[in-house]
Amino acid sequence: MRSLRHVLSVAAAAAVAVAGSLVVADQASAAAGCRVDYAVTNQWQSGFGADIRVTNLGDPVSSWDVRFSFGAGQTVAQLWNGSVTQSGAAVSVRNAAWNGSIGTGGTASFGFNGTWSGSNPAPTAFTLNGVACTGSPVTPTSTPTTSPTPTPTSTQTPRPTPTPTTTTGPVGGTAAQLVTAMGKGWNLGNQLEANINGVPSETAWGNPVITGALLDRVKAAGFSTVRIPVSYLAKIGPAPSYTVDAAWLDRIQQVVDLAYDRGLYVVINMHGDGYKSVSGSWLICDAASQTAIKEKYQKVWQQVASEFTTYGGRLILESMNENFDGQYGNPTQPCYSNINAYNQIFVDTVRKTGGNNASRWLLVPGWNTNIDYTTGGYGFVIPTDQYRSSAIPSTEKRLMISVHYYDPWDFTGAENGTYTQWGPNATDPSKKTSWGQQDFMDAQLKKTYDAFTSKGYPVFVGEYGSIDKTAFDAANNRYRADYARALVATAAKYGAATAYWDNGHNGQYGFALFDRASATVTQQGIIDAIMGR
């Protein structure tokens, strides 16, 4: 479904009559007024995302209550940066603990994911604690009848990036709803998993420091999910506590917040710790010291998961990345058994940290995230989920299966100019592989549906994409776009969400869709293909 963005600016001169208000705390006669900007940021078959921005045009306020009504039966499914109640069409949103104060000329923003059917018009009436929002200051003649609810108390110290609103109940939503909401995703690759000699650093591989401007651009492009690969490596202390460096955990949380606070789904993935080619890697499935490895793995995930117990359902934790013994033949034992054991330790550990971790979706891979070796009876075992919240309906799952797709590698990843074209639009048969075309892609993703989706376990194609070979074929980007369009559409056909692999590198052999330094788009054609445009 083509991503839509509708923006409604509420002001005195607007053609649509919109009302709103801001109450000035303890001053019934103080100047008040506001402007409201409502934007649908993303829309799909049965759902949408929206942002609301309130600008205070009057005296400072200490708390706010935004009210509006939907005109076509829409509902708010999940909201951030505030708390929401809905009765029929009427919606009320109150400030979070950290964003109640708005100075003169200041703004407050919140966002939500919602559902719609038939049509999705913007609300045509807003209130903000009872004073009309005309786009210019007004002076109330009496105290408004609706008083704001006192700002909720919080024991959490505010960070520079606002703390996400917590969810007190279990994470909700069915597998199908999750996949729909996650939609089209994007990888923040070669950043928090980057390292020099086993010491993680987000700039180690040439990418700049991650910024909110970049995540704004990613969201504006139409992506709904950001996958954040993370390596720990030398940031892990010695046994028996295996303490993760506090500053590194803080930075991980800050980057998560940059995406989460923008209303995006976020997947945190343990990445390079299981690569034999990475200095300091330790999550090695065929190493001799499995007892120590499993103890270390449990301790690290216990610390990481504990950082995110209050985050809502838009946060997903992923156990590991492309773990295998380094050879590309059939899976071996006991290596596969150890991968299954890691997944089970991950699920048990995260669940036991409590809070929303007891009910959030958890993502687990099979051997090297390979579709054949995960679906084809080679030894993959879905973890048991015995410690999950008792509030989750017994008929629902909370485990998701991770796979990656880079077939045919000769086109997607081989750093040469031999194969630069893919799909039915290819014009030169000599530049197109004899296998790995659309029929193969369809058959592979159908395997994931048959093995998992049809049984209630959603599938996430957590990486896919193809490198830039325009140095060898000026038309290469056209085929890269065709490949991305086909993969996303085929995944959707079989009920799977997706995330494009972006390593931040533009130019020859790069995967990048954006320039991270300037937060600009570099491959609009591929993005349009992903979005189905």
XYZ file of C-alpha atoms in Angstrom:
533
model
C 0.000 0.000 0.000
C 1.370 3.371 -0.944
C 2.509 5.359 2.061
C 0.429 8.494 2.570
C 1.089 11.691 4.467
C -1.748 14.106 5.159
C -0.984 17.294 7.123
C -3.687 19.482 8.634
C -2.568 22.854 10.074
C -5.161 24.253 12.474
C -5.305 28.041 12.420
C -7.784 30.891 12.187
C -7.568 31.041 8.417
C -8.035 27.290 7.918
C -10.859 26.212 5.686
C -11.730 23.499 8.168
C -13.040 24.819 11.468
C -10.893 23.432 14.236
C -11.212 24.173 17.918
C -8.695 23.570 20.684
C -7.403 24.977 23.910
C -4.550 25.303 26.336
C -5.177 25.932 30.011
C -2.738 28.196 31.828
C -2.142 26.686 35.234
C -3.527 28.729 38.138
C -4.283 31.791 35.966
C -7.870 31.850 34.722
C -7.371 35.199 33.041
C -4.006 34.522 31.432
C -3.512 34.575 27.670
C -4.011 31.198 26.005
C -4.177 29.792 22.508
C -2.552 27.248 20.286
C -2.012 25.834 16.847
C -2.447 22.107 16.149
C -0.754 20.208 13.325
C -2.126 16.729 12.626
C -0.212 14.442 10.262
C -0.857 10.907 9.031
C 2.740 9.740 8.670
C 2.137 6.246 7.336
C -0.890 4.284 6.188
C -1.476 0.661 5.244
C -4.436 -1.615 4.572
C -5.989 -1.556 8.027
C -3.790 0.764 10.052
C -2.005 4.085 10.127
C 0.460 6.168 12.102
C -0.140 9.779 13.064
C 1.665 12.641 14.775
C 0.044 15.602 16.561
C 2.021 18.747 17.332
C 0.660 21.456 19.626
C 2.194 24.945 19.601
C 1.450 27.132 22.639
C 0.614 30.683 21.535
C -0.305 31.904 25.016
C 1.258 32.014 28.468
C 3.242 29.006 29.751
C 1.295 25.906 30.813
C 2.259 23.103 33.186
C 0.012 20.331 31.853
C -2.267 19.621 28.911
C -5.191 17.495 27.778
C -5.748 17.177 24.024
C -9.209 16.079 22.878
C -10.579 15.332 19.438
C -13.010 13.010 17.693
C -12.567 10.720 14.718
C -15.072 11.042 11.913
C -14.901 7.608 10.307
C -14.641 5.056 13.110
C -10.855 5.145 13.548
C -9.328 3.950 16.805
C -6.055 4.606 18.622
C -4.231 1.305 19.079
C -0.983 2.478 20.664
C 0.162 5.951 21.709
C 3.510 7.413 22.762
C 4.520 10.608 24.595
C 1.224 10.698 26.525
C -1.616 8.593 27.905
C -4.823 7.992 25.977
C -8.433 7.076 26.596
C -11.032 6.601 23.890
C -14.795 6.301 24.143
C -16.454 5.760 20.802
C -15.144 8.427 18.473
C -13.959 10.696 21.301
C -10.237 10.633 22.145
C -8.486 12.259 25.113
C -4.699 12.447 25.365
C -2.957 13.735 28.484
C 0.687 14.656 28.851
C 3.322 12.221 30.044
C 5.277 12.880 33.229
C 8.071 14.648 31.413
C 6.322 16.787 28.752
C 3.510 18.639 30.543
C 5.185 22.054 30.554
C 4.993 24.140 27.384
C 6.412 27.648 27.348
C 5.121 30.474 25.207
C 5.911 29.561 21.627
C 6.884 26.053 22.722
C 5.480 22.802 21.439
C 4.381 19.386 22.667
C 4.089 16.406 20.383
C 2.675 12.921 20.614
C 1.943 10.174 18.145
C 0.019 6.973 17.776
C -0.703 3.951 15.646
C -4.372 3.472 14.849
C -6.819 1.416 12.832
C -9.155 2.528 10.053
C -11.595 1.054 7.562
C -13.070 2.642 4.480
C -11.638 6.131 4.909
C -9.250 7.946 7.207
C -10.079 11.675 7.330
C -8.214 13.961 9.715
C -10.126 15.023 12.831
C -11.855 18.374 12.343
C -12.150 19.460 15.987
C -9.520 19.629 18.715
C -9.673 20.884 22.299
C -6.816 21.506 24.670
C -8.293 21.874 28.127
C -11.244 23.947 26.979
C -9.865 27.164 25.473
C -10.518 27.653 21.752
C -7.499 27.148 19.512
C -7.851 29.802 16.827
C -4.216 30.114 15.829
C -3.820 33.275 17.923
C -3.803 34.070 21.676
C -7.096 34.597 23.491
C -7.916 35.595 27.073
C -10.443 33.331 28.804
C -13.138 35.162 30.797
C -13.500 32.416 33.360
C -11.802 29.327 34.573
C -12.384 26.477 32.120
C -14.732 23.805 33.393
C -12.342 21.019 32.432
C -9.242 20.968 34.577
C -6.195 19.029 33.577
C -5.324 15.889 35.443
C -2.240 16.468 37.611
C 0.978 15.467 35.957
C 1.685 11.834 36.848
C 4.613 11.226 39.116
C 7.683 9.447 37.830
C 10.711 7.993 39.525
C 12.677 7.952 36.291
C 15.111 10.779 35.626
C 14.340 12.410 32.250
C 16.965 11.859 29.541
C 17.774 14.341 26.758
C 15.578 12.217 24.514
C 12.163 11.808 26.219
C 11.528 8.534 27.998
C 8.917 6.458 26.142
C 5.529 6.201 27.793
C 5.298 2.929 29.671
C 2.538 0.412 29.219
C 1.239 -1.046 32.472
C -0.572 -4.025 30.946
C 0.697 -6.836 28.757
C 1.789 -6.148 25.204
C -1.216 -6.672 22.954
C -1.864 -7.557 19.354
C -2.038 -10.685 17.266
C 0.714 -11.953 14.987
C -1.034 -10.516 11.923
C -1.453 -7.132 13.608
C 2.226 -7.088 14.554
C 3.381 -7.805 11.001
C 1.045 -5.156 9.605
C 2.238 -2.546 12.100
C 5.938 -3.341 11.557
C 5.435 -3.041 7.807
C 8.566 -2.049 5.923
C 11.696 -1.838 8.033
C 15.242 -0.540 7.730
C 18.530 -1.602 9.326
C 20.801 0.866 11.110
C 23.719 -1.293 10.045
C 27.446 -0.864 10.642
C 26.901 1.390 13.653
C 26.364 -0.098 17.113
C 27.785 -3.424 15.939
C 30.892 -1.739 14.508
C 34.135 -2.330 16.374
C 37.886 -1.898 16.259
C 39.827 -4.907 17.559
C 36.756 -6.077 19.443
C 35.902 -2.723 21.044
C 32.445 -1.552 19.870
C 32.089 2.021 18.626
C 29.306 3.473 16.491
C 31.786 5.398 14.303
C 34.394 2.616 14.007
C 33.455 1.708 10.424
C 33.173 5.208 9.024
C 29.574 6.099 9.772
C 28.844 9.320 11.708
C 27.232 9.551 15.130
C 23.564 8.545 14.928
C 21.177 11.504 15.061
C 17.494 12.154 15.410
C 17.583 13.904 12.032
C 18.539 10.614 10.399
C 15.666 8.782 12.079
C 13.311 11.596 11.054
C 14.377 11.060 7.451
C 13.965 7.290 7.727
C 10.454 7.696 9.087
C 9.545 10.342 6.505
C 10.671 7.938 3.782
C 7.907 5.582 4.907
C 9.700 3.034 7.078
C 7.814 1.766 10.138
C 10.537 -0.334 11.802
C 14.221 0.182 12.576
C 16.408 -2.813 13.344
C 19.442 -1.887 15.448
C 22.309 -4.406 15.363
C 24.439 -4.248 18.519
C 27.744 -5.836 19.479
C 28.980 -6.092 23.074
C 32.343 -7.888 22.745
C 34.976 -6.086 24.865
C 32.248 -4.019 26.554
C 31.484 -7.139 28.630
C 33.407 -7.504 31.891
C 34.882 -10.709 33.323
C 33.120 -13.665 34.915
C 31.105 -14.299 36.924
C 29.020 -11.117 36.604
C 29.897 -10.311 32.958
C 28.915 -6.692 33.582
C 28.196 -4.710 30.421
C 29.799 -1.263 30.331
C 27.217 1.186 31.666
C 28.053 3.915 29.146
C 27.580 1.446 26.287
C 24.187 0.369 27.646
C 23.217 4.027 27.964
C 24.193 4.719 24.356
C 22.207 1.698 23.143
C 19.180 3.005 25.018
C 19.648 6.509 23.613
C 19.705 5.199 20.051
C 16.689 3.013 20.718
C 14.867 6.092 22.018
C 15.724 8.087 18.888
C 13.646 5.607 16.919
C 11.089 4.575 19.542
C 10.118 8.116 20.492
C 9.370 8.794 16.821
C 6.707 6.119 16.826
C 8.797 3.514 15.025
C 8.982 -0.162 15.878
C 12.481 -1.032 17.101
C 14.288 -4.378 16.938
C 17.429 -4.722 19.093
C 19.672 -7.480 17.797
C 22.816 -9.044 19.320
C 25.026 -9.010 16.242
C 28.781 -9.468 15.988
C 29.339 -11.451 19.192
C 28.663 -14.671 17.286
C 30.905 -14.080 14.232
C 34.142 -16.043 14.176
C 35.593 -13.357 11.909
C 35.121 -10.633 14.549
C 37.879 -10.018 17.066
C 36.681 -10.870 20.567
C 33.637 -12.851 19.443
C 32.494 -15.411 21.979
C 28.990 -16.689 21.126
C 30.476 -19.530 19.095
C 28.274 -22.590 18.690
C 31.087 -25.094 18.135
C 33.456 -23.810 20.833
C 34.433 -26.152 23.651
C 33.459 -23.905 26.574
C 29.670 -23.983 26.141
C 28.882 -23.775 29.867
C 30.782 -20.494 30.205
C 29.362 -19.183 26.906
C 25.804 -19.852 28.028
C 26.388 -18.231 31.414
C 27.839 -15.149 29.727
C 24.994 -15.000 27.214
C 22.409 -15.206 29.987
C 24.066 -12.460 32.018
C 24.367 -10.082 29.062
C 20.746 -10.488 27.997
C 19.587 -10.129 31.587
C 21.258 -6.713 31.758
C 20.102 -5.577 28.325
C 16.504 -6.705 28.797
C 16.345 -5.058 32.221
C 16.969 -1.701 30.554
C 13.752 -2.028 28.563
C 11.163 -3.591 30.885
C 8.891 -0.533 30.711
C 8.938 -0.055 26.947
C 5.735 -0.838 25.082
C 5.000 -3.297 22.325
C 6.885 -1.401 19.629
C 10.149 -2.745 21.056
C 11.201 -6.247 19.983
C 14.310 -8.053 21.215
C 16.219 -10.419 18.895
C 18.423 -13.127 20.359
C 21.354 -13.181 17.896
C 22.380 -12.780 14.260
C 23.457 -15.339 11.652
C 24.912 -17.727 14.189
C 26.523 -20.862 12.697
C 29.856 -22.650 12.618
C 31.288 -20.717 9.683
C 30.892 -23.375 6.996
C 28.151 -23.032 4.416
C 27.205 -26.679 4.043
C 24.430 -28.433 5.909
C 24.100 -27.637 9.629
C 26.167 -29.698 12.010
C 25.542 -31.075 15.480
C 26.023 -30.285 18.305
C 26.372 -26.740 16.933
C 22.693 -26.470 16.004
C 21.692 -27.784 19.422
C 23.722 -25.001 21.012
C 21.994 -22.377 18.834
C 18.651 -23.749 20.013
C 19.929 -23.587 23.585
C 20.969 -19.940 23.152
C 17.467 -19.102 21.918
C 15.904 -20.845 24.894
C 18.186 -19.041 27.356
C 17.305 -15.747 25.661
C 13.535 -16.303 25.929
C 13.691 -17.485 29.548
C 16.018 -14.661 30.610
C 14.056 -11.854 28.981
C 10.745 -13.110 30.350
C 12.107 -13.326 33.897
C 13.137 -9.651 33.881
C 9.421 -8.882 34.179
C 7.440 -5.789 33.270
C 6.478 -5.663 29.621
C 9.259 -8.131 28.851
C 6.942 -10.831 30.159
C 4.647 -10.283 27.213
C 6.614 -8.528 24.457
C 7.380 -10.165 21.128
C 10.753 -11.925 21.003
C 12.593 -12.740 17.784
C 14.700 -15.887 17.309
C 16.653 -17.225 14.290
C 17.680 -20.661 13.119
C 21.003 -21.680 11.593
C 22.583 -18.600 9.972
C 19.027 -17.174 9.555
C 18.905 -19.387 6.451
C 15.382 -20.181 5.283
C 16.123 -23.762 4.208
C 18.022 -24.601 7.390
C 15.340 -23.022 9.576
C 12.284 -24.552 7.872
C 13.574 -27.774 6.380
C 13.972 -30.207 9.251
C 17.670 -29.585 9.880
C 17.265 -29.234 13.625
C 15.677 -25.861 14.415
C 13.550 -25.913 17.574
C 11.172 -23.104 18.495
C 11.840 -22.195 22.147
C 9.244 -22.916 24.778
C 7.720 -19.801 26.329
C 6.894 -21.029 29.811
C 7.639 -17.788 31.658
C 5.496 -15.463 29.582
C 2.715 -13.405 31.137
C -0.374 -15.359 32.122
C -2.440 -12.495 30.694
C -1.521 -13.504 27.128
C -4.362 -15.583 25.629
C -3.321 -19.215 25.362
C -4.126 -19.205 21.650
C -1.654 -16.401 20.908
C 2.111 -16.587 20.395
C 4.712 -14.064 21.445
C 7.646 -15.554 19.530
C 8.676 -14.442 16.055
C 11.049 -16.181 13.621
C 13.986 -14.334 12.032
C 15.262 -15.121 8.527
C 17.467 -13.234 6.062
C 17.259 -13.227 2.269
C 20.138 -12.442 -0.107
C 19.549 -14.901 -2.945
C 21.099 -14.956 -5.475
C 24.279 -13.731 -3.784
C 25.963 -13.329 -7.177
C 23.574 -10.418 -7.784
C 22.958 -9.105 -4.262
C 26.378 -9.266 -2.627
C 29.241 -10.495 -4.827
C 31.637 -7.588 -5.258
C 32.160 -7.829 -9.005
C 30.365 -6.773 -12.170
C 29.409 -10.206 -13.466
C 25.730 -10.161 -12.497
C 24.113 -6.734 -12.361
C 20.533 -7.471 -13.445
C 17.655 -9.329 -11.847
C 14.019 -10.131 -12.538
C 11.718 -10.117 -15.556
C 12.814 -6.650 -16.687
C 16.422 -7.737 -17.254
C 17.599 -6.832 -20.752
C 20.870 -8.785 -20.901
C 20.586 -12.521 -20.081
C 24.346 -12.746 -19.575
C 24.079 -10.316 -16.636
C 21.278 -12.255 -14.925
C 21.757 -15.409 -12.855
C 20.053 -18.615 -13.937
C 18.559 -19.142 -10.478
C 17.255 -17.037 -7.593
C 14.625 -15.203 -9.616
C 11.050 -14.437 -8.586
C 9.808 -18.030 -8.690
C 12.594 -19.067 -6.315
C 11.916 -16.098 -4.017
C 8.241 -17.000 -3.852
C 8.977 -20.643 -3.054
C 11.427 -19.709 -0.293
C 9.081 -17.316 1.466
C 6.230 -19.786 1.150
C 8.377 -22.169 3.198
C 8.380 -19.670 6.061
C 4.606 -19.362 5.857
C 4.082 -23.104 5.899
C 6.528 -23.700 8.748
C 5.734 -20.746 11.015
C 3.193 -18.108 9.959
C 0.431 -20.644 9.393
C 1.040 -21.899 12.947
C 0.818 -18.461 14.584
C 4.530 -17.567 14.624
C 5.100 -14.400 12.542
C 8.198 -14.143 10.358
C 10.574 -11.200 10.065
C 12.890 -11.000 7.045
C 15.346 -9.000 9.101
C 17.832 -8.422 6.282
C 17.622 -8.263 2.500
C 18.998 -5.983 -0.191
C 21.601 -5.717 -2.946
C 24.813 -3.764 -3.415
C 25.450 -0.910 -5.836
C 27.030 -2.140 -9.081
C 26.318 0.905 -11.218
C 30.052 1.186 -11.911
C 29.585 -1.879 -14.121
C 26.017 -1.345 -15.322
C 24.368 2.097 -15.313
C 20.948 0.437 -15.082
C 21.831 -1.601 -11.981
C 19.762 0.520 -9.585
C 16.667 -0.301 -11.608
C 17.188 -4.001 -10.922
C 18.058 -3.360 -7.282
C 14.695 -1.611 -6.994
C 12.935 -4.484 -8.783
C 14.523 -6.922 -6.353
C 13.466 -4.916 -3.287
C 9.935 -4.430 -4.609
C 9.532 -8.153 -5.279
C 10.951 -9.201 -1.905
C 8.711 -6.873 0.106
C 5.612 -7.778 -1.898
C 6.309 -11.515 -1.684
C 6.957 -11.306 2.051
C 3.665 -9.461 2.507
C 1.914 -12.132 0.436
C 3.077 -14.727 2.954
C 2.459 -12.597 6.050
C 6.041 -11.538 6.845
C 7.520 -8.158 7.800
C 10.804 -6.983 6.288
C 13.854 -4.791 6.989
C 16.233 -3.611 4.266
C 19.940 -3.956 5.091
C 21.590 -0.518 4.995
C 25.278 -0.388 5.951
C 25.602 3.377 5.540
C 27.946 3.083 2.540
C 27.010 4.921 -0.657
C 28.789 4.258 -3.926
C 30.333 1.108 -5.331
C 29.238 -2.021 -3.444
C 27.251 0.021 -0.931
C 23.827 -0.874 0.451
C 22.926 2.626 1.662
C 19.608 4.341 0.971
C 20.535 7.475 2.941
C 23.516 9.737 3.526
C 23.756 9.506 7.309
C 25.887 12.621 7.721
C 23.410 14.916 5.982
C 20.284 12.841 6.743
C 19.279 12.864 3.079
C 17.951 10.217 0.704
C 20.407 8.780 -1.827
C 18.332 5.977 -3.383
C 14.788 7.284 -3.764
C 14.027 4.732 -6.487
C 14.756 1.792 -4.202
C 12.797 3.390 -1.358
C 9.838 3.925 -3.701
C 10.041 0.275 -4.710
C 10.055 -0.858 -1.077
C 7.014 1.311 -0.373
C 5.201 -0.056 -3.427
C 5.190 3.251 -5.278
